[in-house]
Amino acid sequence: MNAETPIVRPERIHVDDVIHVLDSGRFEQMQRIATVMARSPLTPDTLVATVEGFGRDRKVIPLEWDQRLANCFLVVNQAVRWGLDPFAVAQCCSVVHGKLMFEGKLVAAVLTAKLGHILAYRWNDATGDAFGIRVIGTPDRLGEERILDGTVGQWKTSGNNSPWSKQADHRRQLVYRGTRDWVRLFEPAILLGVYTPDEMEDLQERASGGAAAPASEPPRQVRSRAKAADAPLQLAHQPVTPVISAASEKSAETVPAGNQAPAPAAQKPSAQQVNGQTEQDLANAREYEAVVVAFEKAAGEATTRQELEAAEELTAVYIDNNLFGLALRNRITGAWEEADALITKNEKAEALAKNAKAAAGEKPSGIDTTHPAYLRGFEDRKRNITRCLKPEFKNDPASFALWEAGHAAASRELAAA
């Protein structure tokens, strides 16, 4: 009779640690929360999917399950560090160039909660880019004041969707950015490794060798790429000379000549940087330039508002995350303004043509005589009102044309009577 061999199961190792992610029980609970988050259809696409193409060709492709789970686990871990609801934190997250970003309002709320006191703010009397803030915190252990100053010109970002685009929002944005920078300077442990999209733009510009180029010059990345094509490769750092201690020299003297170890090979120059630009910087610059060129072409060919809006989708994700430098943003703004002016001109010309037909007693083709603007124009003429007084009709070319058509129809009716 054969004896049964018992199955020996490996003993499970349980780790107790004050750090949540290193504690076995807490780690498993965080993983369960991350699993629910990764499966939820309400989780932001930036955490669980990747985007390919632009505009109408834009496709959202789900990531592999392991990647989705890992991204969500990072969010859960950060939320646990802050003592916040992980699902609420996830709604304020985005991924930019492989880094996890958090919205400024979330960061400001975390700082207030973690510091245990409220920072004081003072504003100057200047206007425009000179308008600034002073962030005042509690003194340090030595009694030294901890104060940070900043202005709109130093911190603002631009773009169609920039939070700094409205002057009325500058005070709030100064508070958000000033609070973050104050903590990075005086309490760095609270925000270790946490960035917001506008801060990421600043970091990219510094890593690329300086601030964004003026609008009158080509983008900095393009200029650097052109120079790199003509200039020889330059090292970002001098080769490190091996340091040999006295003991090592003595050992080398005692070794016979035939048994000496070969001399260390000379270090090869690193090709990672060219004129201060990393390979990733150059790749990003090529991508950004291609996107802007595509937008300029699409905007130049747009003949309607709908086509111009479709062109804007080409740059939407880049502008939302403040990835373009000043020169590229100026090019986008210029192309959009030119296209908008041309479309507005064409709309006015069409409206004038319809008005001319109405004045000649011809009913414009496709006119909607039940439209509120048409009826208001008809009523205004009956009441001897010669101007359109409703802004929603006056400022919209199509509605204004209908108002004038109704006004002209009433004039013809009065003349016939």
Short mmCIF file of C-alpha atoms in Angstrom, two decimals:
data_model
loop_
_atom_site.label_atom_id
_atom_site.label_comp_id
_atom_site.label_asym_id
_atom_site.label_seq_id
_atom_site.Cartn_x
_atom_site.Cartn_y
_atom_site.Cartn_z
CA MET A 1 0.00 0.00 0.00
CA ASN A 2 1.46 3.30 -1.11
CA ALA A 3 1.71 6.00 1.53
CA GLU A 4 0.25 9.37 0.60
CA THR A 5 2.79 12.16 0.35
CA PRO A 6 1.50 15.32 1.98
CA ILE A 7 1.62 18.49 -0.12
CA VAL A 8 3.77 21.11 1.50
CA ARG A 9 2.46 24.56 0.76
CA PRO A 10 4.90 27.46 0.96
CA GLU A 11 4.39 29.54 4.06
CA ARG A 12 2.90 32.91 3.32
CA ILE A 13 5.11 35.77 4.42
CA HIS A 14 3.24 38.52 6.21
CA VAL A 15 4.91 41.91 6.56
CA ASP A 16 3.82 44.57 9.02
CA ASP A 17 5.03 48.05 8.19
CA VAL A 18 3.95 51.59 8.96
CA ILE A 19 4.32 52.44 5.26
CA HIS A 20 1.07 51.42 3.57
CA VAL A 21 2.53 50.03 0.36
CA LEU A 22 5.03 47.86 2.30
CA ASP A 23 2.41 46.36 4.61
CA SER A 24 0.99 43.06 3.31
CA GLY A 25 -2.59 43.57 4.47
CA ARG A 26 -2.82 47.18 3.33
CA PHE A 27 -1.14 46.37 0.02
CA GLU A 28 -3.79 43.74 -0.75
CA GLN A 29 -6.59 46.14 0.17
CA MET A 30 -5.09 48.85 -2.06
CA GLN A 31 -4.82 46.32 -4.88
CA ARG A 32 -8.50 45.42 -4.52
CA ILE A 33 -9.43 49.11 -4.73
CA ALA A 34 -7.19 49.54 -7.79
CA THR A 35 -8.90 46.55 -9.44
CA VAL A 36 -12.33 48.13 -9.04
CA MET A 37 -10.99 51.45 -10.35
CA ALA A 38 -9.39 49.81 -13.41
CA ARG A 39 -12.70 48.10 -14.30
CA SER A 40 -14.88 51.19 -13.83
CA PRO A 41 -16.05 52.84 -17.08
CA LEU A 42 -15.99 56.21 -15.26
CA THR A 43 -12.23 56.13 -14.67
CA PRO A 44 -10.51 58.82 -16.83
CA ASP A 45 -9.26 57.47 -20.17
CA THR A 46 -5.77 58.81 -19.52
CA LEU A 47 -5.30 56.16 -16.79
CA VAL A 48 -6.70 53.13 -18.62
CA ALA A 49 -6.26 53.83 -22.34
CA THR A 50 -4.01 55.40 -24.95
CA VAL A 51 -5.02 57.81 -27.70
CA GLU A 52 -3.91 57.43 -31.31
CA GLY A 53 -4.49 59.85 -34.17
CA PHE A 54 -5.96 63.33 -34.17
CA GLY A 55 -9.29 64.96 -34.86
CA ARG A 56 -11.78 62.68 -36.55
CA ASP A 57 -9.18 59.89 -36.69
CA ARG A 58 -8.72 59.97 -32.90
CA LYS A 59 -9.04 56.50 -31.39
CA VAL A 60 -9.08 55.50 -27.72
CA ILE A 61 -7.41 52.09 -27.32
CA PRO A 62 -7.65 50.38 -23.89
CA LEU A 63 -4.34 49.48 -22.26
CA GLU A 64 -3.43 45.94 -21.28
CA TRP A 65 -5.02 44.87 -18.02
CA ASP A 66 -1.71 44.84 -16.12
CA GLN A 67 -0.98 48.41 -17.20
CA ARG A 68 -4.44 49.62 -16.24
CA LEU A 69 -4.19 47.99 -12.84
CA ALA A 70 -0.70 49.41 -12.24
CA ASN A 71 -1.76 52.96 -13.17
CA CYS A 72 -4.77 52.79 -10.88
CA PHE A 73 -2.63 51.38 -8.07
CA LEU A 74 -0.35 54.43 -8.31
CA VAL A 75 -3.38 56.69 -7.88
CA VAL A 76 -4.64 54.65 -4.93
CA ASN A 77 -1.22 54.74 -3.28
CA GLN A 78 -1.02 58.53 -3.63
CA ALA A 79 -4.56 58.95 -2.30
CA VAL A 80 -3.71 56.78 0.73
CA ARG A 81 -0.61 58.90 1.39
CA TRP A 82 -2.81 61.98 1.42
CA GLY A 83 -5.68 60.37 3.31
CA LEU A 84 -8.22 61.04 0.53
CA ASP A 85 -10.84 59.02 -1.36
CA PRO A 86 -8.93 57.25 -4.19
CA PHE A 87 -11.86 57.53 -6.62
CA ALA A 88 -12.14 61.28 -6.04
CA VAL A 89 -8.40 61.68 -6.61
CA ALA A 90 -8.61 59.65 -9.84
CA GLN A 91 -11.00 62.20 -11.35
CA CYS A 92 -8.30 64.88 -10.96
CA CYS A 93 -5.47 62.86 -12.59
CA SER A 94 -3.90 62.73 -16.02
CA VAL A 95 -0.82 61.13 -17.56
CA VAL A 96 1.56 63.39 -19.49
CA HIS A 97 4.79 61.98 -20.97
CA GLY A 98 4.60 58.99 -18.66
CA LYS A 99 4.23 61.05 -15.49
CA LEU A 100 1.18 61.19 -13.24
CA MET A 101 -0.24 64.74 -13.08
CA PHE A 102 -2.70 66.19 -10.56
CA GLU A 103 -4.97 69.22 -10.95
CA GLY A 104 -3.96 72.36 -9.11
CA LYS A 105 -7.13 72.55 -7.03
CA LEU A 106 -6.53 69.02 -5.71
CA VAL A 107 -2.93 69.82 -4.80
CA ALA A 108 -3.98 73.04 -3.02
CA ALA A 109 -6.58 71.13 -0.99
CA VAL A 110 -4.04 68.46 -0.03
CA LEU A 111 -1.54 71.06 1.12
CA THR A 112 -4.03 72.81 3.36
CA ALA A 113 -5.06 69.49 4.94
CA LYS A 114 -1.54 68.11 5.39
CA LEU A 115 0.05 71.29 6.72
CA GLY A 116 -2.47 71.63 9.52
CA HIS A 117 -2.68 75.40 9.05
CA ILE A 118 -3.75 77.86 6.38
CA LEU A 119 -1.22 79.93 4.47
CA ALA A 120 -1.67 83.70 4.32
CA TYR A 121 -1.74 85.53 0.98
CA ARG A 122 -0.98 89.14 0.07
CA TRP A 123 -1.40 90.72 -3.37
CA ASN A 124 0.31 93.77 -4.85
CA ASP A 125 -1.43 96.70 -6.57
CA ALA A 126 0.02 96.04 -10.04
CA THR A 127 -1.90 94.91 -13.11
CA GLY A 128 -1.29 92.54 -16.01
CA ASP A 129 1.80 90.33 -15.82
CA ALA A 130 3.14 92.38 -12.89
CA PHE A 131 0.19 91.39 -10.69
CA GLY A 132 1.69 89.18 -7.99
CA ILE A 133 1.22 87.37 -4.72
CA ARG A 134 3.17 86.85 -1.50
CA VAL A 135 2.61 83.50 0.23
CA ILE A 136 3.31 83.62 3.97
CA GLY A 137 3.62 80.51 6.12
CA THR A 138 4.48 79.80 9.73
CA PRO A 139 8.11 80.41 10.76
CA ASP A 140 10.50 77.47 10.81
CA ARG A 141 12.04 75.94 13.95
CA LEU A 142 14.65 78.69 14.09
CA GLY A 143 12.02 81.40 13.88
CA GLU A 144 12.92 82.37 10.30
CA GLU A 145 10.09 83.62 8.11
CA ARG A 146 9.05 81.41 5.19
CA ILE A 147 7.81 83.67 2.39
CA LEU A 148 7.47 83.13 -1.38
CA ASP A 149 6.75 85.81 -4.01
CA GLY A 150 5.50 85.27 -7.57
CA THR A 151 3.77 87.12 -10.42
CA VAL A 152 1.45 86.31 -13.29
CA GLY A 153 4.28 86.83 -15.77
CA GLN A 154 6.44 84.25 -14.01
CA TRP A 155 3.85 81.51 -13.66
CA LYS A 156 1.21 81.89 -16.35
CA THR A 157 0.78 79.46 -19.23
CA SER A 158 -1.03 80.20 -22.47
CA GLY A 159 -3.26 78.33 -24.91
CA ASN A 160 -6.96 78.16 -25.72
CA ASN A 161 -7.70 76.14 -22.58
CA SER A 162 -5.15 77.67 -20.21
CA PRO A 163 -6.52 78.45 -16.72
CA TRP A 164 -4.63 81.76 -16.97
CA SER A 165 -6.49 82.91 -20.11
CA LYS A 166 -9.05 84.97 -18.15
CA GLN A 167 -7.72 87.89 -16.14
CA ALA A 168 -10.50 87.41 -13.60
CA ASP A 169 -9.00 84.00 -12.71
CA HIS A 170 -5.45 85.28 -12.08
CA ARG A 171 -5.97 85.75 -8.34
CA ARG A 172 -7.13 82.15 -7.88
CA GLN A 173 -4.37 80.74 -10.10
CA LEU A 174 -1.75 82.69 -8.16
CA VAL A 175 -3.04 81.08 -4.96
CA TYR A 176 -2.87 77.57 -6.47
CA ARG A 177 0.60 77.98 -7.94
CA GLY A 178 1.96 79.98 -5.00
CA THR A 179 0.79 77.35 -2.52
CA ARG A 180 2.41 74.54 -4.49
CA ASP A 181 5.71 76.37 -4.92
CA TRP A 182 5.78 77.41 -1.25
CA VAL A 183 5.43 73.80 -0.15
CA ARG A 184 8.02 72.56 -2.68
CA LEU A 185 10.45 75.07 -1.19
CA PHE A 186 9.71 74.73 2.53
CA GLU A 187 7.82 71.41 2.97
CA PRO A 188 8.99 69.24 0.02
CA ALA A 189 8.06 65.89 1.60
CA ILE A 190 4.34 66.57 1.18
CA LEU A 191 4.52 66.78 -2.63
CA LEU A 192 7.45 64.47 -3.31
CA GLY A 193 7.13 63.38 -6.95
CA VAL A 194 3.80 65.13 -7.54
CA TYR A 195 3.50 67.59 -10.45
CA THR A 196 0.77 69.52 -12.24
CA PRO A 197 0.64 70.09 -16.04
CA ASP A 198 1.80 73.73 -15.87
CA GLU A 199 4.75 72.76 -13.66
CA MET A 200 5.65 69.98 -16.10
CA GLU A 201 5.84 72.56 -18.89
CA ASP A 202 8.26 74.63 -16.82
CA LEU A 203 10.40 71.56 -16.10
CA GLN A 204 10.52 70.62 -19.79
CA GLU A 205 11.60 74.14 -20.79
CA ARG A 206 14.37 74.14 -18.16
CA ALA A 207 15.56 70.70 -19.24
CA SER A 208 15.64 71.90 -22.84
CA GLY A 209 18.03 74.71 -22.00
CA GLY A 210 15.90 77.74 -21.16
CA ALA A 211 12.57 79.46 -21.54
CA ALA A 212 10.37 79.23 -24.60
CA ALA A 213 11.50 81.16 -27.69
CA PRO A 214 9.88 84.47 -28.71
CA ALA A 215 7.08 84.35 -31.26
CA SER A 216 9.25 86.07 -33.88
CA GLU A 217 11.71 83.14 -33.93
CA PRO A 218 11.24 79.47 -34.85
CA PRO A 219 10.52 77.10 -31.94
CA ARG A 220 13.55 76.45 -29.73
CA GLN A 221 13.48 72.72 -30.39
CA VAL A 222 13.47 73.26 -34.17
CA ARG A 223 16.41 75.68 -33.99
CA SER A 224 18.39 73.24 -31.87
CA ARG A 225 17.62 70.39 -34.25
CA ALA A 226 18.80 72.43 -37.23
CA LYS A 227 22.03 73.35 -35.45
CA ALA A 228 22.60 69.74 -34.44
CA ALA A 229 22.48 68.66 -38.08
CA ASP A 230 25.45 70.92 -38.95
CA ALA A 231 27.44 70.93 -35.71
CA PRO A 232 29.55 68.04 -34.40
CA LEU A 233 28.32 66.10 -31.41
CA GLN A 234 29.01 67.92 -28.14
CA LEU A 235 29.22 66.21 -24.78
CA ALA A 236 26.95 67.41 -22.00
CA HIS A 237 29.58 66.32 -19.45
CA GLN A 238 33.34 65.80 -19.65
CA PRO A 239 34.47 62.15 -19.55
CA VAL A 240 35.16 61.00 -16.02
CA THR A 241 38.83 60.19 -15.42
CA PRO A 242 39.22 57.02 -13.32
CA VAL A 243 40.61 57.78 -9.85
CA ILE A 244 43.24 55.28 -8.66
CA SER A 245 43.99 55.21 -4.96
CA ALA A 246 47.50 54.94 -3.53
CA ALA A 247 46.75 51.38 -2.42
CA SER A 248 45.71 50.45 -5.94
CA GLU A 249 48.92 51.93 -7.37
CA LYS A 250 50.97 49.97 -4.87
CA SER A 251 49.17 46.76 -5.78
CA ALA A 252 49.81 47.39 -9.44
CA GLU A 253 53.54 47.74 -8.80
CA THR A 254 53.73 44.31 -7.14
CA VAL A 255 52.03 42.50 -10.01
CA PRO A 256 54.35 41.14 -12.68
CA ALA A 257 54.22 42.89 -16.00
CA GLY A 258 52.81 39.90 -17.78
CA ASN A 259 49.94 39.50 -15.31
CA GLN A 260 48.83 43.10 -15.05
CA ALA A 261 45.16 43.73 -15.58
CA PRO A 262 44.31 45.50 -18.82
CA ALA A 263 43.85 49.24 -18.61
CA PRO A 264 40.24 50.36 -18.38
CA ALA A 265 38.70 51.15 -21.73
CA ALA A 266 38.23 54.81 -22.49
CA GLN A 267 34.69 56.02 -21.97
CA LYS A 268 32.71 56.55 -25.12
CA PRO A 269 31.04 59.90 -25.57
CA SER A 270 27.38 59.82 -24.67
CA ALA A 271 25.06 60.48 -27.60
CA GLN A 272 22.09 61.02 -25.32
CA GLN A 273 22.33 64.81 -25.52
CA VAL A 274 22.91 67.06 -28.50
CA ASN A 275 23.46 70.76 -27.79
CA GLY A 276 21.64 70.39 -24.48
CA GLN A 277 18.69 68.58 -26.10
CA THR A 278 17.97 64.97 -25.15
CA GLU A 279 16.76 62.48 -27.73
CA GLN A 280 13.33 62.58 -26.10
CA ASP A 281 13.28 66.40 -26.39
CA LEU A 282 14.05 66.17 -30.10
CA ALA A 283 11.38 63.49 -30.63
CA ASN A 284 8.81 65.61 -28.79
CA ALA A 285 9.80 68.67 -30.83
CA ARG A 286 9.27 66.78 -34.10
CA GLU A 287 5.88 65.56 -32.90
CA TYR A 288 4.76 69.02 -31.75
CA GLU A 289 5.93 70.66 -34.99
CA ALA A 290 4.01 68.09 -37.06
CA VAL A 291 0.84 68.67 -35.04
CA VAL A 292 1.06 72.46 -35.41
CA VAL A 293 1.73 72.21 -39.16
CA ALA A 294 -1.31 69.92 -39.53
CA PHE A 295 -3.44 72.42 -37.59
CA GLU A 296 -2.23 75.36 -39.70
CA LYS A 297 -3.13 73.45 -42.88
CA ALA A 298 -6.56 72.37 -41.61
CA ALA A 299 -7.38 75.85 -40.28
CA GLY A 300 -6.31 77.45 -43.56
CA GLU A 301 -8.65 75.17 -45.50
CA ALA A 302 -11.62 75.59 -43.11
CA THR A 303 -14.61 77.41 -44.61
CA THR A 304 -17.13 76.86 -41.79
CA ARG A 305 -17.16 76.99 -38.01
CA GLN A 306 -17.58 73.23 -37.86
CA GLU A 307 -14.44 72.65 -39.94
CA LEU A 308 -12.47 75.06 -37.75
CA GLU A 309 -13.63 73.22 -34.62
CA ALA A 310 -12.54 69.93 -36.19
CA ALA A 311 -9.11 71.45 -36.81
CA GLU A 312 -8.90 72.50 -33.15
CA GLU A 313 -9.25 68.86 -32.12
CA LEU A 314 -5.79 68.22 -33.61
CA THR A 315 -4.17 70.26 -30.84
CA ALA A 316 -6.72 69.78 -28.04
CA VAL A 317 -4.86 67.16 -26.00
CA TYR A 318 -1.57 69.06 -26.29
CA ILE A 319 -3.11 72.39 -25.27
CA ASP A 320 -5.08 70.81 -22.42
CA ASN A 321 -1.82 69.56 -20.92
CA ASN A 322 0.21 72.72 -21.73
CA LEU A 323 2.78 70.83 -23.82
CA PHE A 324 3.44 73.54 -26.42
CA GLY A 325 6.01 76.27 -25.94
CA LEU A 326 5.24 79.95 -26.46
CA ALA A 327 6.29 80.00 -30.13
CA LEU A 328 4.05 77.07 -31.07
CA ARG A 329 1.12 78.51 -29.13
CA ASN A 330 1.53 81.83 -30.95
CA ARG A 331 1.47 80.03 -34.31
CA ILE A 332 -1.72 78.19 -33.34
CA THR A 333 -3.36 81.40 -32.17
CA GLY A 334 -2.35 83.25 -35.34
CA ALA A 335 -3.65 80.51 -37.64
CA TRP A 336 -6.93 80.31 -35.72
CA GLU A 337 -7.46 84.09 -35.81
CA GLU A 338 -6.82 84.23 -39.57
CA ALA A 339 -9.26 81.38 -40.20
CA ASP A 340 -11.86 82.90 -37.87
CA ALA A 341 -11.59 86.30 -39.59
CA LEU A 342 -12.03 84.73 -43.03
CA ILE A 343 -15.05 82.68 -41.94
CA THR A 344 -16.64 85.74 -40.32
CA LYS A 345 -16.09 87.72 -43.52
CA ASN A 346 -17.76 85.00 -45.60
CA GLU A 347 -20.70 84.80 -43.18
CA LYS A 348 -21.25 88.55 -43.43
CA ALA A 349 -21.08 88.40 -47.22
CA GLU A 350 -23.71 85.66 -47.28
CA ALA A 351 -25.91 87.66 -44.91
CA LEU A 352 -25.63 90.77 -47.12
CA ALA A 353 -26.54 88.72 -50.18
CA LYS A 354 -29.66 87.44 -48.44
CA ASN A 355 -30.56 90.96 -47.35
CA ALA A 356 -30.20 92.20 -50.92
CA LYS A 357 -32.58 89.52 -52.13
CA ALA A 358 -35.06 90.41 -49.41
CA ALA A 359 -34.89 94.11 -50.30
CA ALA A 360 -35.58 93.26 -53.93
CA GLY A 361 -38.72 91.39 -52.93
CA GLU A 362 -37.23 87.97 -53.41
CA LYS A 363 -37.62 85.41 -50.69
CA PRO A 364 -34.19 83.95 -49.90
CA SER A 365 -34.05 80.24 -50.53
CA GLY A 366 -34.43 78.16 -47.40
CA ILE A 367 -35.44 81.08 -45.15
CA ASP A 368 -37.19 80.05 -41.94
CA THR A 369 -40.12 82.42 -41.45
CA THR A 370 -40.91 80.79 -38.10
CA HIS A 371 -37.50 81.53 -36.63
CA PRO A 372 -37.59 83.84 -33.56
CA ALA A 373 -35.15 86.24 -35.21
CA TYR A 374 -37.35 86.54 -38.32
CA LEU A 375 -40.48 87.08 -36.22
CA ARG A 376 -38.71 89.63 -34.04
CA GLY A 377 -37.58 91.59 -37.12
CA PHE A 378 -41.14 91.54 -38.49
CA GLU A 379 -42.51 92.77 -35.15
CA ASP A 380 -39.83 95.46 -34.76
CA ARG A 381 -40.70 96.95 -38.16
CA LYS A 382 -44.38 97.04 -37.22
CA ARG A 383 -43.38 99.01 -34.11
CA ASN A 384 -41.11 101.36 -36.15
CA ILE A 385 -37.94 99.98 -34.53
CA THR A 386 -35.14 100.34 -37.06
CA ARG A 387 -32.33 98.54 -35.21
CA CYS A 388 -31.94 95.02 -33.87
CA LEU A 389 -31.85 95.38 -30.09
CA LYS A 390 -31.44 91.75 -29.02
CA PRO A 391 -27.74 90.84 -28.69
CA GLU A 392 -28.29 87.14 -29.44
CA PHE A 393 -29.64 88.09 -32.88
CA LYS A 394 -27.40 91.09 -33.53
CA ASN A 395 -24.12 89.28 -32.79
CA ASP A 396 -24.95 86.14 -34.76
CA PRO A 397 -24.68 86.71 -38.55
CA ALA A 398 -27.26 84.04 -39.46
CA SER A 399 -29.80 85.27 -36.89
CA PHE A 400 -29.19 88.89 -37.87
CA ALA A 401 -29.88 88.01 -41.51
CA LEU A 402 -33.20 86.44 -40.48
CA TRP A 403 -34.04 89.54 -38.40
CA GLU A 404 -33.39 91.78 -41.42
CA ALA A 405 -35.43 89.46 -43.65
CA GLY A 406 -38.41 89.73 -41.28
CA HIS A 407 -37.92 93.49 -41.06
CA ALA A 408 -37.91 93.79 -44.86
CA ALA A 409 -40.99 91.57 -45.19
CA ALA A 410 -42.90 93.82 -42.79
CA SER A 411 -41.80 96.89 -44.76
CA ARG A 412 -43.16 95.41 -47.98
CA GLU A 413 -46.42 94.54 -46.27
CA LEU A 414 -46.80 98.09 -44.91
CA ALA A 415 -46.00 99.59 -48.31
CA ALA A 416 -48.61 97.41 -50.00
CA ALA A 417 -51.24 98.46 -47.46
#
